Amino acid sequence: MSKHRVLVVDDEANMRRVLEIMLSRRGYRTLSAEDGRQALAMVQEHPVDLVISDLRMPGMNGIELLRELRKQGNDLPLIIITAQGTIESAVEAMRLGACDYLLRPFDNEALDLAIGRVFAAHEMQQQNQFLRGELDRNWDGLVGGSPAMQRVRQQIAQVAPTRASVLLTGETGTGKEVVARAIHRASPRCESLFVPINCAAIPADILESELFGHEKGAFTGALKDRVGKFELAQGGTVFLDEITEMPIALQSKLLRVLQEGVIERLGGNSTIELDLRVIAATNRVPRQAVRDSLMREDLYYRLNVFNIELPPLRDRLEDLPELVRHFLGALHRGPNSHPGVTTQALEYLRQYRWPGNIRELGNMVERASILSGGGALDLHHFPLDEAPPEPLASPADSAALPESLDLDAAVQDLEIRLINEALTQSGGNKTRAAQLLRISERSIWYKLKKYRLGAAAD
């Protein structure tokens, strides 16, 4: 059954009945009125999505009904049907905002097409209004008014007009790509492309070709020239996500792009000048990544011209209600299309540590929305049947400090314990262990060799 309700307006009872039957068979809910005045009263009393009205009726005809609706500021879509149409009446109806004008007798397909066009256009209009509102309110997806997010917005406003490279840091799921896009949209480069590249998702032997492109015959399988992502982003912005997962050898070529503004395609011998901005991101601590030989020190300094550190969700819990509403609006195609979330559920969510940050919240809201069946999200719609959320720890609950304050030794000890635990939980599966630790396979193999753990120590 369609959720759309259609009001049929006609002074002939038989015609009203025929239209009601046609519409009901197509899944629409129907109301009916004998003339324009009765139709106006019904619109005031009932939610109506579409009016199908006869043109000539005693009392108030279809044109007068349409004119009165518009005078009241009501933009309800209306289709005129008539057996006595004239060019003048058609022009007047369309001038007043009628969606269509059908002459009797008409076939069922013509009416179906007219109704389909109305609802398709109305849905598109609603989505556009919502998206414009979200852009105005949330600045390209940045949601929340906490002090932490105000600082991020201020930093975006400061760096966007410049040519400076930007390094985005913060835990996984904190919205680094959203911030990168916001920088691009607020910059003079906004009319050119924003090209995102996930350095961890592309195999190392393919990444170089993806970034720099290649000439025909550069390697086996290179059957034609290919433009790389850097060339594609000419004049715009390249976003290098998880930059510390890029092979060290390739990082040296990236450094040349940043310093000289030129690239060479694989297999080519000519340089290509570039005008683009590079924004990079990592969920690691950059200086530690340098110490672990995951990032070139000179590349770190070249990228870190302007650093924006994104706050974890647990440090901006005042934004949580607005974030939940944002995700619900995105799921249901409108800011007011869902009943929302209960106070008890919000309080529950505030007690969670959110290791996956905004991304985890979005997934949890989507799951709860499915379980709620369109109703308000309540406590039991969140995953209480799974491992309970870890509450935010107070200082008194914190583990005792080790006897030694050697930070490197403590970090190494914690890494070894976590890796061993992940290997235990995954039954020795390195890929699964890396997923549990939220690191790449390349990183876990590096750490296994570094600490001589498991089979990697052989």
Short mmCIF file of N, CA, C and O in Angstrom, two decimals, residues 23-24 52 67 118 125 176 191-192 228 236 283 288 305 323 333 362 398 402 406 412 417:
data_model
loop_
_atom_site.label_atom_id
_atom_site.label_comp_id
_atom_site.label_asym_id
_atom_site.label_seq_id
_atom_site.Cartn_x
_atom_site.Cartn_y
_atom_site.Cartn_z
N LEU A 23 -7.35 4.41 -8.53
CA LEU A 23 -6.27 4.78 -7.63
C LEU A 23 -6.05 3.72 -6.55
O LEU A 23 -4.91 3.39 -6.20
N SER A 24 -7.14 3.17 -6.02
CA SER A 24 -7.03 2.15 -4.96
C SER A 24 -6.32 0.92 -5.49
O SER A 24 -5.52 0.29 -4.78
N ILE A 52 -6.56 15.53 -7.60
CA ILE A 52 -6.98 15.34 -8.99
C ILE A 52 -8.37 15.95 -9.10
O ILE A 52 -9.33 15.45 -8.48
N ARG A 67 -6.39 28.30 -7.56
CA ARG A 67 -6.04 29.67 -7.21
C ARG A 67 -6.13 29.90 -5.70
O ARG A 67 -5.27 30.55 -5.10
N VAL A 118 4.41 13.57 -10.90
CA VAL A 118 4.17 14.45 -9.76
C VAL A 118 4.97 14.00 -8.55
O VAL A 118 5.70 14.79 -7.92
N GLN A 125 12.35 17.37 -5.05
CA GLN A 125 12.34 18.70 -4.44
C GLN A 125 12.61 18.61 -2.95
O GLN A 125 13.39 19.39 -2.39
N LYS A 176 37.85 12.19 8.88
CA LYS A 176 38.95 12.91 8.23
C LYS A 176 38.63 13.24 6.77
O LYS A 176 38.96 14.32 6.29
N GLU A 191 35.97 24.41 -7.70
CA GLU A 191 35.37 24.08 -8.99
C GLU A 191 36.08 22.92 -9.67
O GLU A 191 35.56 22.36 -10.64
N SER A 192 37.26 22.54 -9.18
CA SER A 192 38.00 21.41 -9.75
C SER A 192 37.74 20.16 -8.91
O SER A 192 37.03 20.20 -7.91
N GLY A 228 47.05 9.12 -14.20
CA GLY A 228 47.01 8.84 -12.78
C GLY A 228 46.14 9.83 -12.02
O GLY A 228 45.67 10.84 -12.56
N GLY A 236 42.91 20.83 -8.65
CA GLY A 236 42.03 20.54 -7.52
C GLY A 236 42.79 20.05 -6.30
O GLY A 236 43.86 20.56 -5.97
N ASN A 283 45.52 7.67 10.99
CA ASN A 283 44.99 7.45 12.34
C ASN A 283 46.10 7.07 13.31
O ASN A 283 45.83 6.70 14.45
N GLN A 288 55.40 8.78 15.88
CA GLN A 288 55.63 7.38 16.17
C GLN A 288 55.75 6.59 14.87
O GLN A 288 56.55 5.65 14.76
N VAL A 305 52.54 20.96 7.19
CA VAL A 305 52.55 22.43 7.17
C VAL A 305 51.43 22.95 8.05
O VAL A 305 51.59 23.91 8.81
N LEU A 323 24.29 14.38 16.03
CA LEU A 323 24.82 13.37 15.11
C LEU A 323 23.80 12.28 14.84
O LEU A 323 23.65 11.82 13.71
N ARG A 333 15.88 10.21 4.33
CA ARG A 333 15.71 11.21 3.27
C ARG A 333 14.97 12.46 3.74
O ARG A 333 14.12 12.99 3.05
N GLY A 362 27.30 5.89 13.25
CA GLY A 362 26.43 5.81 12.08
C GLY A 362 25.94 4.40 11.84
O GLY A 362 24.75 4.18 11.54
N SER A 398 41.08 3.76 36.50
CA SER A 398 42.20 3.52 35.60
C SER A 398 43.13 2.46 36.18
O SER A 398 43.30 2.33 37.40
N PRO A 402 52.58 1.46 35.49
CA PRO A 402 53.72 0.56 35.68
C PRO A 402 54.79 1.23 36.54
O PRO A 402 54.82 2.45 36.68
N ASP A 406 59.13 4.55 31.50
CA ASP A 406 59.70 4.49 30.16
C ASP A 406 58.57 4.32 29.16
O ASP A 406 57.99 3.24 29.03
N GLN A 412 55.60 -0.59 23.80
CA GLN A 412 56.00 -1.87 23.21
C GLN A 412 55.33 -3.02 23.95
O GLN A 412 54.82 -3.97 23.32
N ARG A 417 51.12 -7.31 23.98
CA ARG A 417 49.97 -7.95 24.64
C ARG A 417 48.73 -7.91 23.75
O ARG A 417 47.99 -8.90 23.64
#
